[in-house]
Amino acid sequence: MNFPDRKPSAGSSLADWLAWLETLSPKEIDLGLDRVRAVLDRLQLKMPAHLLLVAGTNGKGSSVAMLGALLNAADYSVGSYTSPHLLRYNERVAVAGVPVTDAELVAAFAHVESVREDLSLTYFEYGTLAAMVIFAARDLDAWVLEIGLGGRLDACNAVEPTASLITNVALDHCDWLGSDVETIAVEKAGVMRQGVPTVFGSRQVPQSLLREADKSGANLVLVGRDFDYEANADGSWSWAGQDVTLPGLRRPGMQGEFQLGNAAAVLALVEAAGLESVLDPERVNRVLPHVLLPGRSQEVAAGGARWLLDVAHNPAGAAVLAETLAAAPKSGRTLGIIGILDDKDVEGIARQLNPTIDEWIAVTADSPRAIKSDELARRISNACNRPCRIAESLHQAMENARRDAAENDRILLTGSFFVIGPALGILELYSRPES
């Protein structure tokens, strides 16, 4: 990529702004929330009535999508901020589920730059502040902000939430967050505030999370104690909170049993945030079955083949994906195309998925941080004690897979957002009618 020589302006393109932001890397000594809070103070943004933070290792994107859809359906104006994106940066900043325009993002970046002065900001911090500028300008009722990394030092945590959700805690980003679940949980717990409800969405509750809740004085809302859910024999599911009960609900639209847990935690967050009126059973049944998110157990028929796309990029996510694959009826093979970044647990991911994969194909994900396909193939082969093919490119891997796939075979694409995003672009080409 050609980086601009000069700082962009309000008249620059979004591509120029993003290229410039990618060159920014504050010194380690600068890291922390003081800089972001200082810029926020200069921006003087009007905060919304409802500011909801979503943290956790896995399931954040699905949870944000369900939460935003429910609030929108209840006539709340909602801005959602997520990361990373799959195809276009604009996906990260959405109002009523619709990505904002290039012009809005450029204006927001320029506004942040106009007040930043000598304070250094990272790419993610610029993006977070720009999203807040856009949401404040729209005077929205609710902001739903997805924590990008950890919680304690994430830029989204520079504002004060009215309620928070921690979906779960598992091993990921270990170089930054710690090498065990208890240590990582402390980082996630950084979103907690005294007297503010924080929902924890998993039944496996780290002891360190409980200790941090006690220290912070947060109102911790736990599954099995303050809310619960269960799958019913007729294919429906039921949810019970502290004051609201919703029996016989239709299942979420996104595949996988774990999505029941995500949906249950979202409903608990809505109740904990004092938005009980949103939890009308007819509304919940109308909304959740239709919430879909690209790259989350997403099925696509294109190019004469059946594809399944999932952004699983840590062992916990891979384990959930393996359960989904094992539960889905199939009579043919599963070809697994995988690309992984260099800070991920390759062996852990591969071992979780291996029982469900008939043939592995390694690719280099579309990122400077990606493990090269030959190195990835070697590590997968060693971890799973079986061969792993190497593809020169994702496009070649997909072409070879669809050529080799029999009628009942399925092709899995996984390992990274930086595999799924480009794959969606290729599948879009496959779906276009020939001219």
GROMACS .gro file of C-alpha atoms in nm:
model
  435
    1MET     CA    1   0.000   0.000   0.000
    2ASN     CA    2   0.118   0.351  -0.079
    3PHE     CA    3   0.098   0.561   0.235
    4PRO     CA    4   0.029   0.934   0.194
    5ASP     CA    5   0.324   1.166   0.249
    6ARG     CA    6   0.112   1.427   0.422
    7LYS     CA    7  -0.157   1.418   0.685
    8PRO     CA    8  -0.503   1.392   0.522
    9SER     CA    9  -0.760   1.670   0.549
   10ALA     CA   10  -1.138   1.705   0.545
   11GLY     CA   11  -1.115   1.700   0.166
   12SER     CA   12  -0.920   1.372   0.150
   13SER     CA   13  -1.069   1.035   0.066
   14LEU     CA   14  -1.149   0.770   0.324
   15ALA     CA   15  -0.880   0.550   0.168
   16ASP     CA   16  -0.622   0.824   0.227
   17TRP     CA   17  -0.728   0.862   0.589
   18LEU     CA   18  -0.712   0.488   0.655
   19ALA     CA   19  -0.372   0.458   0.487
   20TRP     CA   20  -0.239   0.738   0.706
   21LEU     CA   21  -0.391   0.591   1.022
   22GLU     CA   22  -0.219   0.261   0.951
   23THR     CA   23   0.118   0.438   0.982
   24LEU     CA   24   0.047   0.546   1.339
   25SER     CA   25   0.202   0.354   1.624
   26PRO     CA   26   0.239   0.541   1.954
   27LYS     CA   27   0.529   0.445   2.175
   28GLU     CA   28   0.454   0.175   2.431
   29ILE     CA   29   0.493   0.432   2.708
   30ASP     CA   30   0.195   0.620   2.560
   31LEU     CA   31  -0.044   0.326   2.581
   32GLY     CA   32  -0.339   0.361   2.818
   33LEU     CA   33  -0.667   0.552   2.828
   34ASP     CA   34  -0.540   0.895   2.939
   35ARG     CA   35  -0.481   1.013   2.581
   36VAL     CA   36  -0.820   0.893   2.457
   37ARG     CA   37  -0.997   1.050   2.754
   38ALA     CA   38  -0.813   1.378   2.696
   39VAL     CA   39  -0.926   1.388   2.333
   40LEU     CA   40  -1.280   1.296   2.439
   41ASP     CA   41  -1.276   1.586   2.681
   42ARG     CA   42  -1.177   1.820   2.398
   43LEU     CA   43  -1.448   1.678   2.170
   44GLN     CA   44  -1.720   1.755   2.428
   45LEU     CA   45  -1.955   1.491   2.288
   46LYS     CA   46  -2.307   1.447   2.416
   47MET     CA   47  -2.331   1.096   2.560
   48PRO     CA   48  -2.642   0.885   2.491
   49ALA     CA   49  -2.903   0.779   2.744
   50HIS     CA   50  -2.792   0.418   2.697
   51LEU     CA   51  -2.425   0.330   2.647
   52LEU     CA   52  -2.367  -0.044   2.629
   53LEU     CA   53  -2.022  -0.206   2.620
   54VAL     CA   54  -1.975  -0.559   2.484
   55ALA     CA   55  -1.651  -0.738   2.580
   56GLY     CA   56  -1.542  -1.102   2.578
   57THR     CA   57  -1.324  -1.346   2.387
   58ASN     CA   58  -1.582  -1.483   2.143
   59GLY     CA   59  -1.936  -1.394   2.039
   60LYS     CA   60  -1.901  -1.016   2.064
   61GLY     CA   61  -2.000  -0.944   1.705
   62SER     CA   62  -2.304  -1.173   1.718
   63SER     CA   63  -2.411  -1.018   2.048
   64VAL     CA   64  -2.378  -0.662   1.916
   65ALA     CA   65  -2.582  -0.755   1.609
   66MET     CA   66  -2.864  -0.907   1.815
   67LEU     CA   67  -2.861  -0.624   2.068
   68GLY     CA   68  -2.872  -0.354   1.802
   69ALA     CA   69  -3.152  -0.527   1.612
   70LEU     CA   70  -3.367  -0.562   1.925
   71LEU     CA   71  -3.323  -0.198   2.023
   72ASN     CA   72  -3.389  -0.079   1.668
   73ALA     CA   73  -3.708  -0.285   1.654
   74ALA     CA   74  -3.821  -0.115   1.976
   75ASP     CA   75  -3.778   0.227   1.807
   76TYR     CA   76  -3.452   0.321   1.977
   77SER     CA   77  -3.203   0.494   1.748
   78VAL     CA   78  -2.886   0.287   1.778
   79GLY     CA   79  -2.524   0.325   1.674
   80SER     CA   80  -2.307   0.012   1.673
   81TYR     CA   81  -1.928   0.009   1.666
   82THR     CA   82  -1.751  -0.321   1.592
   83SER     CA   83  -1.415  -0.447   1.471
   84PRO     CA   84  -1.255  -0.571   1.261
   85HIS     CA   85  -1.442  -0.535   0.932
   86LEU     CA   86  -1.470  -0.797   0.660
   87LEU     CA   87  -1.497  -0.603   0.334
   88ARG     CA   88  -1.522  -0.228   0.401
   89TYR     CA   89  -1.412  -0.015   0.694
   90ASN     CA   90  -1.760   0.143   0.703
   91GLU     CA   91  -1.897  -0.185   0.845
   92ARG     CA   92  -1.740  -0.092   1.178
   93VAL     CA   93  -1.966   0.211   1.229
   94ALA     CA   94  -2.337   0.150   1.170
   95VAL     CA   95  -2.655   0.336   1.255
   96ALA     CA   96  -2.975   0.129   1.260
   97GLY     CA   97  -2.767  -0.154   1.116
   98VAL     CA   98  -2.660   0.048   0.811
   99PRO     CA   99  -2.289   0.135   0.766
  100VAL     CA  100  -2.219   0.508   0.765
  101THR     CA  101  -2.091   0.685   0.455
  102ASP     CA  102  -1.734   0.761   0.356
  103ALA     CA  103  -1.813   1.132   0.394
  104GLU     CA  104  -1.926   1.089   0.756
  105LEU     CA  105  -1.613   0.895   0.844
  106VAL     CA  106  -1.383   1.147   0.677
  107ALA     CA  107  -1.554   1.437   0.856
  108ALA     CA  108  -1.528   1.252   1.188
  109PHE     CA  109  -1.159   1.170   1.140
  110ALA     CA  110  -1.090   1.533   1.050
  111HIS     CA  111  -1.276   1.652   1.359
  112VAL     CA  112  -1.077   1.420   1.586
  113GLU     CA  113  -0.756   1.540   1.421
  114SER     CA  114  -0.855   1.905   1.470
  115VAL     CA  115  -0.868   1.867   1.850
  116ARG     CA  116  -0.598   1.602   1.900
  117GLU     CA  117  -0.305   1.847   1.892
  118ASP     CA  118   0.004   1.679   2.041
  119LEU     CA  119  -0.170   1.367   2.173
  120SER     CA  120  -0.079   1.044   1.993
  121LEU     CA  121  -0.354   0.802   1.895
  122THR     CA  122  -0.352   0.454   1.742
  123TYR     CA  123  -0.550   0.341   1.437
  124PHE     CA  124  -0.811   0.180   1.663
  125GLU     CA  125  -0.833   0.481   1.894
  126TYR     CA  126  -0.892   0.716   1.600
  127GLY     CA  127  -1.163   0.483   1.472
  128THR     CA  128  -1.330   0.458   1.811
  129LEU     CA  129  -1.335   0.834   1.863
  130ALA     CA  130  -1.459   0.891   1.507
  131ALA     CA  131  -1.748   0.650   1.568
  132MET     CA  132  -1.841   0.840   1.883
  133VAL     CA  133  -1.829   1.170   1.692
  134ILE     CA  134  -2.071   1.030   1.433
  135PHE     CA  135  -2.306   0.883   1.693
  136ALA     CA  136  -2.310   1.207   1.893
  137ALA     CA  137  -2.381   1.411   1.579
  138ARG     CA  138  -2.677   1.183   1.506
  139ASP     CA  139  -2.804   1.232   1.865
  140LEU     CA  140  -2.875   0.860   1.903
  141ASP     CA  141  -3.062   0.702   2.192
  142ALA     CA  142  -2.811   0.420   2.239
  143TRP     CA  143  -2.450   0.338   2.157
  144VAL     CA  144  -2.340  -0.026   2.144
  145LEU     CA  145  -1.959  -0.043   2.153
  146GLU     CA  146  -1.764  -0.364   2.100
  147ILE     CA  147  -1.439  -0.382   2.294
  148GLY     CA  148  -1.160  -0.455   2.047
  149LEU     CA  149  -0.899  -0.608   2.278
  150GLY     CA  150  -0.927  -0.699   2.645
  151GLY     CA  151  -1.130  -0.433   2.819
  152ARG     CA  152  -0.933  -0.241   3.079
  153LEU     CA  153  -0.719  -0.044   2.832
  154ASP     CA  154  -0.943  -0.058   2.525
  155ALA     CA  155  -1.043   0.279   2.376
  156CYS     CA  156  -1.414   0.194   2.405
  157ASN     CA  157  -1.364   0.174   2.780
  158ALA     CA  158  -1.280   0.545   2.797
  159VAL     CA  159  -1.651   0.625   2.827
  160GLU     CA  160  -1.888   0.538   3.111
  161PRO     CA  161  -2.133   0.257   3.029
  162THR     CA  162  -2.487   0.231   3.159
  163ALA     CA  163  -2.450  -0.150   3.138
  164SER     CA  164  -2.193  -0.396   3.005
  165LEU     CA  165  -2.174  -0.752   2.875
  166ILE     CA  166  -1.876  -0.986   2.895
  167THR     CA  167  -1.968  -1.277   2.670
  168ASN     CA  168  -1.705  -1.526   2.792
  169VAL     CA  169  -1.334  -1.557   2.868
  170ALA     CA  170  -1.097  -1.788   2.680
  171LEU     CA  171  -0.737  -1.789   2.560
  172ASP     CA  172  -0.666  -1.534   2.287
  173HIS     CA  173  -0.428  -1.238   2.239
  174CYS     CA  174  -0.213  -1.402   2.508
  175ASP     CA  175   0.087  -1.179   2.431
  176TRP     CA  176  -0.122  -0.877   2.534
  177LEU     CA  177  -0.372  -1.009   2.786
  178GLY     CA  178  -0.201  -1.295   2.968
  179SER     CA  179  -0.141  -1.666   2.926
  180ASP     CA  180  -0.427  -1.803   3.138
  181VAL     CA  181  -0.801  -1.747   3.167
  182GLU     CA  182  -0.784  -1.600   3.518
  183THR     CA  183  -0.538  -1.330   3.408
  184ILE     CA  184  -0.733  -1.252   3.091
  185ALA     CA  185  -1.055  -1.224   3.295
  186VAL     CA  186  -0.899  -0.940   3.496
  187GLU     CA  187  -0.844  -0.747   3.172
  188LYS     CA  188  -1.202  -0.812   3.057
  189ALA     CA  189  -1.330  -0.706   3.400
  190GLY     CA  190  -1.190  -0.360   3.334
  191VAL     CA  191  -1.528  -0.267   3.179
  192MET     CA  192  -1.695  -0.301   3.520
  193ARG     CA  193  -1.804   0.011   3.710
  194GLN     CA  194  -1.934   0.066   4.061
  195GLY     CA  195  -2.310   0.020   4.072
  196VAL     CA  196  -2.332  -0.053   3.698
  197PRO     CA  197  -2.471  -0.392   3.586
  198THR     CA  198  -2.230  -0.624   3.405
  199VAL     CA  199  -2.371  -0.942   3.252
  200PHE     CA  200  -2.137  -1.241   3.222
  201GLY     CA  201  -2.264  -1.475   2.953
  202SER     CA  202  -2.084  -1.802   3.028
  203ARG     CA  203  -2.157  -2.066   3.292
  204GLN     CA  204  -1.780  -2.100   3.346
  205VAL     CA  205  -1.708  -1.798   3.566
  206PRO     CA  206  -1.340  -1.726   3.641
  207GLN     CA  207  -1.273  -1.664   4.010
  208SER     CA  208  -1.073  -1.354   3.921
  209LEU     CA  209  -1.384  -1.206   3.757
  210LEU     CA  210  -1.579  -1.249   4.080
  211ARG     CA  211  -1.299  -1.084   4.276
  212GLU     CA  212  -1.283  -0.791   4.033
  213ALA     CA  213  -1.659  -0.746   4.058
  214ASP     CA  214  -1.630  -0.726   4.436
  215LYS     CA  215  -1.342  -0.478   4.414
  216SER     CA  216  -1.516  -0.251   4.163
  217GLY     CA  217  -1.857  -0.270   4.327
  218ALA     CA  218  -2.016  -0.369   3.994
  219ASN     CA  219  -2.354  -0.538   3.985
  220LEU     CA  220  -2.255  -0.872   3.832
  221VAL     CA  221  -2.539  -1.054   3.653
  222LEU     CA  222  -2.470  -1.428   3.619
  223VAL     CA  223  -2.630  -1.703   3.415
  224GLY     CA  224  -2.776  -1.972   3.640
  225ARG     CA  225  -2.825  -1.721   3.921
  226ASP     CA  226  -2.977  -1.401   3.784
  227PHE     CA  227  -3.100  -1.533   3.449
  228ASP     CA  228  -3.112  -1.867   3.271
  229TYR     CA  229  -3.214  -2.032   2.947
  230GLU     CA  230  -3.275  -2.379   2.806
  231ALA     CA  231  -3.342  -2.547   2.474
  232ASN     CA  232  -3.684  -2.711   2.449
  233ALA     CA  233  -3.765  -3.048   2.293
  234ASP     CA  234  -3.988  -2.885   2.029
  235GLY     CA  235  -3.698  -2.682   1.888
  236SER     CA  236  -3.783  -2.361   2.073
  237TRP     CA  237  -3.597  -2.215   2.370
  238SER     CA  238  -3.693  -2.036   2.688
  239TRP     CA  239  -3.536  -1.751   2.881
  240ALA     CA  240  -3.598  -1.622   3.233
  241GLY     CA  241  -3.454  -1.306   3.382
  242GLN     CA  242  -3.504  -1.133   3.714
  243ASP     CA  243  -3.842  -0.982   3.625
  244VAL     CA  244  -3.916  -1.105   3.272
  245THR     CA  245  -3.983  -1.461   3.149
  246LEU     CA  246  -3.992  -1.554   2.780
  247PRO     CA  247  -4.101  -1.914   2.715
  248GLY     CA  248  -4.120  -2.084   2.375
  249LEU     CA  249  -3.894  -1.848   2.180
  250ARG     CA  250  -3.790  -1.911   1.821
  251ARG     CA  251  -3.420  -1.991   1.785
  252PRO     CA  252  -3.169  -1.726   1.677
  253GLY     CA  253  -3.102  -1.710   1.306
  254MET     CA  254  -2.728  -1.766   1.344
  255GLN     CA  255  -2.629  -2.132   1.356
  256GLY     CA  256  -2.486  -2.316   1.654
  257GLU     CA  257  -2.604  -2.402   2.002
  258PHE     CA  258  -2.368  -2.137   2.143
  259GLN     CA  259  -2.585  -1.868   1.983
  260LEU     CA  260  -2.853  -1.951   2.241
  261GLY     CA  261  -2.603  -1.846   2.506
  262ASN     CA  262  -2.521  -1.527   2.319
  263ALA     CA  263  -2.890  -1.445   2.276
  264ALA     CA  264  -2.963  -1.521   2.642
  265ALA     CA  265  -2.687  -1.288   2.759
  266VAL     CA  266  -2.812  -1.013   2.526
  267LEU     CA  267  -3.163  -1.042   2.673
  268ALA     CA  268  -3.011  -1.026   3.022
  269LEU     CA  269  -2.817  -0.713   2.925
  270VAL     CA  270  -3.134  -0.547   2.795
  271GLU     CA  271  -3.312  -0.623   3.123
  272ALA     CA  272  -3.015  -0.517   3.338
  273ALA     CA  273  -2.995  -0.188   3.146
  274GLY     CA  274  -3.351  -0.104   3.251
  275LEU     CA  275  -3.493  -0.162   2.903
  276GLU     CA  276  -3.744  -0.431   2.999
  277SER     CA  277  -4.004  -0.293   2.759
  278VAL     CA  278  -3.782  -0.408   2.471
  279LEU     CA  279  -3.833  -0.769   2.584
  280ASP     CA  280  -4.178  -0.809   2.433
  281PRO     CA  281  -4.204  -1.178   2.332
  282GLU     CA  282  -4.354  -1.097   1.993
  283ARG     CA  283  -4.068  -0.856   1.922
  284VAL     CA  284  -3.798  -1.099   2.036
  285ASN     CA  285  -3.950  -1.371   1.817
  286ARG     CA  286  -3.972  -1.134   1.523
  287VAL     CA  287  -3.616  -1.007   1.551
  288LEU     CA  288  -3.367  -1.269   1.672
  289PRO     CA  289  -3.444  -1.540   1.411
  290HIS     CA  290  -3.360  -1.290   1.136
  291VAL     CA  291  -3.031  -1.155   1.272
  292LEU     CA  292  -2.749  -1.288   1.057
  293LEU     CA  293  -2.385  -1.186   1.055
  294PRO     CA  294  -2.137  -1.261   0.776
  295GLY     CA  295  -1.864  -1.503   0.871
  296ARG     CA  296  -2.047  -1.659   1.165
  297SER     CA  297  -2.129  -2.016   1.059
  298GLN     CA  298  -2.244  -1.857   0.734
  299GLU     CA  299  -2.359  -2.093   0.460
  300VAL     CA  300  -2.321  -1.988   0.097
  301ALA     CA  301  -2.401  -2.176  -0.223
  302ALA     CA  302  -2.188  -2.033  -0.503
  303GLY     CA  303  -1.965  -2.147  -0.787
  304GLY     CA  304  -2.122  -2.491  -0.790
  305ALA     CA  305  -2.017  -2.568  -0.431
  306ARG     CA  306  -2.141  -2.544  -0.071
  307TRP     CA  307  -1.934  -2.313   0.150
  308LEU     CA  308  -1.934  -2.255   0.524
  309LEU     CA  309  -1.756  -1.943   0.650
  310ASP     CA  310  -1.660  -1.884   1.012
  311VAL     CA  311  -1.413  -1.636   1.162
  312ALA     CA  312  -1.307  -1.874   1.443
  313HIS     CA  313  -0.950  -1.768   1.529
  314ASN     CA  314  -0.878  -1.918   1.870
  315PRO     CA  315  -0.918  -2.268   2.017
  316ALA     CA  316  -1.242  -2.184   2.199
  317GLY     CA  317  -1.398  -2.048   1.881
  318ALA     CA  318  -1.269  -2.348   1.687
  319ALA     CA  319  -1.424  -2.585   1.943
  320VAL     CA  320  -1.763  -2.419   1.897
  321LEU     CA  321  -1.725  -2.435   1.519
  322ALA     CA  322  -1.633  -2.804   1.543
  323GLU     CA  323  -1.954  -2.868   1.739
  324THR     CA  324  -2.155  -2.688   1.470
  325LEU     CA  325  -1.985  -2.889   1.195
  326ALA     CA  326  -2.039  -3.218   1.377
  327ALA     CA  327  -2.407  -3.143   1.439
  328ALA     CA  328  -2.483  -3.047   1.078
  329PRO     CA  329  -2.603  -3.335   0.859
  330LYS     CA  330  -2.360  -3.429   0.585
  331SER     CA  331  -2.297  -3.721   0.356
  332GLY     CA  332  -1.978  -3.601   0.188
  333ARG     CA  333  -1.637  -3.467   0.284
  334THR     CA  334  -1.541  -3.141   0.453
  335LEU     CA  335  -1.252  -2.956   0.289
  336GLY     CA  336  -1.098  -2.707   0.530
  337ILE     CA  337  -0.931  -2.392   0.392
  338ILE     CA  338  -0.756  -2.212   0.676
  339GLY     CA  339  -0.537  -1.905   0.727
  340ILE     CA  340  -0.417  -1.782   1.067
  341LEU     CA  341  -0.232  -1.479   1.206
  342ASP     CA  342   0.106  -1.520   1.374
  343ASP     CA  343  -0.014  -1.439   1.727
  344LYS     CA  344  -0.271  -1.721   1.730
  345ASP     CA  345  -0.260  -2.074   1.870
  346VAL     CA  346  -0.234  -2.266   1.543
  347GLU     CA  347  -0.202  -2.606   1.705
  348GLY     CA  348  -0.494  -2.546   1.941
  349ILE     CA  349  -0.720  -2.433   1.657
  350ALA     CA  350  -0.620  -2.719   1.428
  351ARG     CA  351  -0.665  -2.989   1.692
  352GLN     CA  352  -1.014  -2.868   1.776
  353LEU     CA  353  -1.125  -2.872   1.413
  354ASN     CA  354  -0.930  -3.176   1.295
  355PRO     CA  355  -1.194  -3.445   1.373
  356THR     CA  356  -1.441  -3.265   1.145
  357ILE     CA  357  -1.201  -3.199   0.854
  358ASP     CA  358  -1.133  -3.454   0.578
  359GLU     CA  359  -0.871  -3.250   0.396
  360TRP     CA  360  -0.671  -2.946   0.510
  361ILE     CA  361  -0.561  -2.663   0.278
  362ALA     CA  362  -0.340  -2.385   0.419
  363VAL     CA  363  -0.340  -2.031   0.282
  364THR     CA  364  -0.171  -1.706   0.377
  365ALA     CA  365  -0.432  -1.474   0.528
  366ASP     CA  366  -0.454  -1.123   0.384
  367SER     CA  367  -0.253  -0.949   0.656
  368PRO     CA  368   0.112  -0.860   0.718
  369ARG     CA  369   0.075  -1.056   1.042
  370ALA     CA  370  -0.034  -1.376   0.866
  371ILE     CA  371   0.159  -1.701   0.897
  372LYS     CA  372   0.287  -1.802   0.553
  373SER     CA  373   0.097  -2.092   0.401
  374ASP     CA  374   0.395  -2.331   0.395
  375GLU     CA  375   0.473  -2.269   0.763
  376LEU     CA  376   0.104  -2.298   0.853
  377ALA     CA  377   0.075  -2.627   0.664
  378ARG     CA  378   0.380  -2.766   0.845
  379ARG     CA  379   0.239  -2.675   1.186
  380ILE     CA  380  -0.108  -2.812   1.111
  381SER     CA  381   0.043  -3.132   0.974
  382ASN     CA  382   0.255  -3.178   1.287
  383ALA     CA  383  -0.032  -3.097   1.522
  384CYS     CA  384  -0.280  -3.329   1.351
  385ASN     CA  385  -0.037  -3.597   1.228
  386ARG     CA  386  -0.171  -3.581   0.872
  387PRO     CA  387  -0.093  -3.397   0.547
  388CYS     CA  388  -0.198  -3.039   0.484
  389ARG     CA  389  -0.198  -2.903   0.130
  390ILE     CA  390  -0.054  -2.560   0.048
  391ALA     CA  391  -0.222  -2.308  -0.180
  392GLU     CA  392  -0.038  -2.015  -0.334
  393SER     CA  393  -0.337  -1.789  -0.272
  394LEU     CA  394  -0.685  -1.796  -0.125
  395HIS     CA  395  -0.830  -1.772  -0.475
  396GLN     CA  396  -0.630  -2.075  -0.586
  397ALA     CA  397  -0.739  -2.268  -0.276
  398MET     CA  398  -1.104  -2.191  -0.343
  399GLU     CA  399  -1.073  -2.274  -0.713
  400ASN     CA  400  -0.906  -2.607  -0.637
  401ALA     CA  401  -1.154  -2.691  -0.362
  402ARG     CA  402  -1.462  -2.627  -0.572
  403ARG     CA  403  -1.306  -2.825  -0.858
  404ASP     CA  404  -1.232  -3.119  -0.627
  405ALA     CA  405  -1.555  -3.107  -0.426
  406ALA     CA  406  -1.816  -3.371  -0.502
  407GLU     CA  407  -2.186  -3.288  -0.496
  408ASN     CA  408  -2.232  -3.362  -0.124
  409ASP     CA  409  -1.902  -3.213  -0.006
  410ARG     CA  410  -1.877  -2.886   0.184
  411ILE     CA  411  -1.591  -2.638   0.191
  412LEU     CA  412  -1.503  -2.465   0.517
  413LEU     CA  413  -1.324  -2.128   0.521
  414THR     CA  414  -1.192  -2.029   0.862
  415GLY     CA  415  -0.906  -1.912   1.085
  416SER     CA  416  -0.923  -1.533   1.054
  417PHE     CA  417  -1.128  -1.230   0.955
  418PHE     CA  418  -0.847  -1.183   0.701
  419VAL     CA  419  -0.954  -1.506   0.529
  420ILE     CA  420  -1.329  -1.458   0.550
  421GLY     CA  421  -1.334  -1.101   0.416
  422PRO     CA  422  -1.146  -1.179   0.092
  423ALA     CA  423  -1.338  -1.509   0.058
  424LEU     CA  424  -1.669  -1.322   0.063
  425GLY     CA  425  -1.541  -1.106  -0.221
  426ILE     CA  426  -1.449  -1.414  -0.425
  427LEU     CA  427  -1.784  -1.580  -0.352
  428GLU     CA  428  -1.960  -1.266  -0.470
  429LEU     CA  429  -1.780  -1.304  -0.803
  430TYR     CA  430  -1.884  -1.670  -0.818
  431SER     CA  431  -2.247  -1.566  -0.766
  432ARG     CA  432  -2.258  -1.314  -1.049
  433PRO     CA  433  -2.432  -1.431  -1.365
  434GLU     CA  434  -2.198  -1.483  -1.657
  435SER     CA  435  -2.224  -1.204  -1.915
   0.00000   0.00000   0.00000
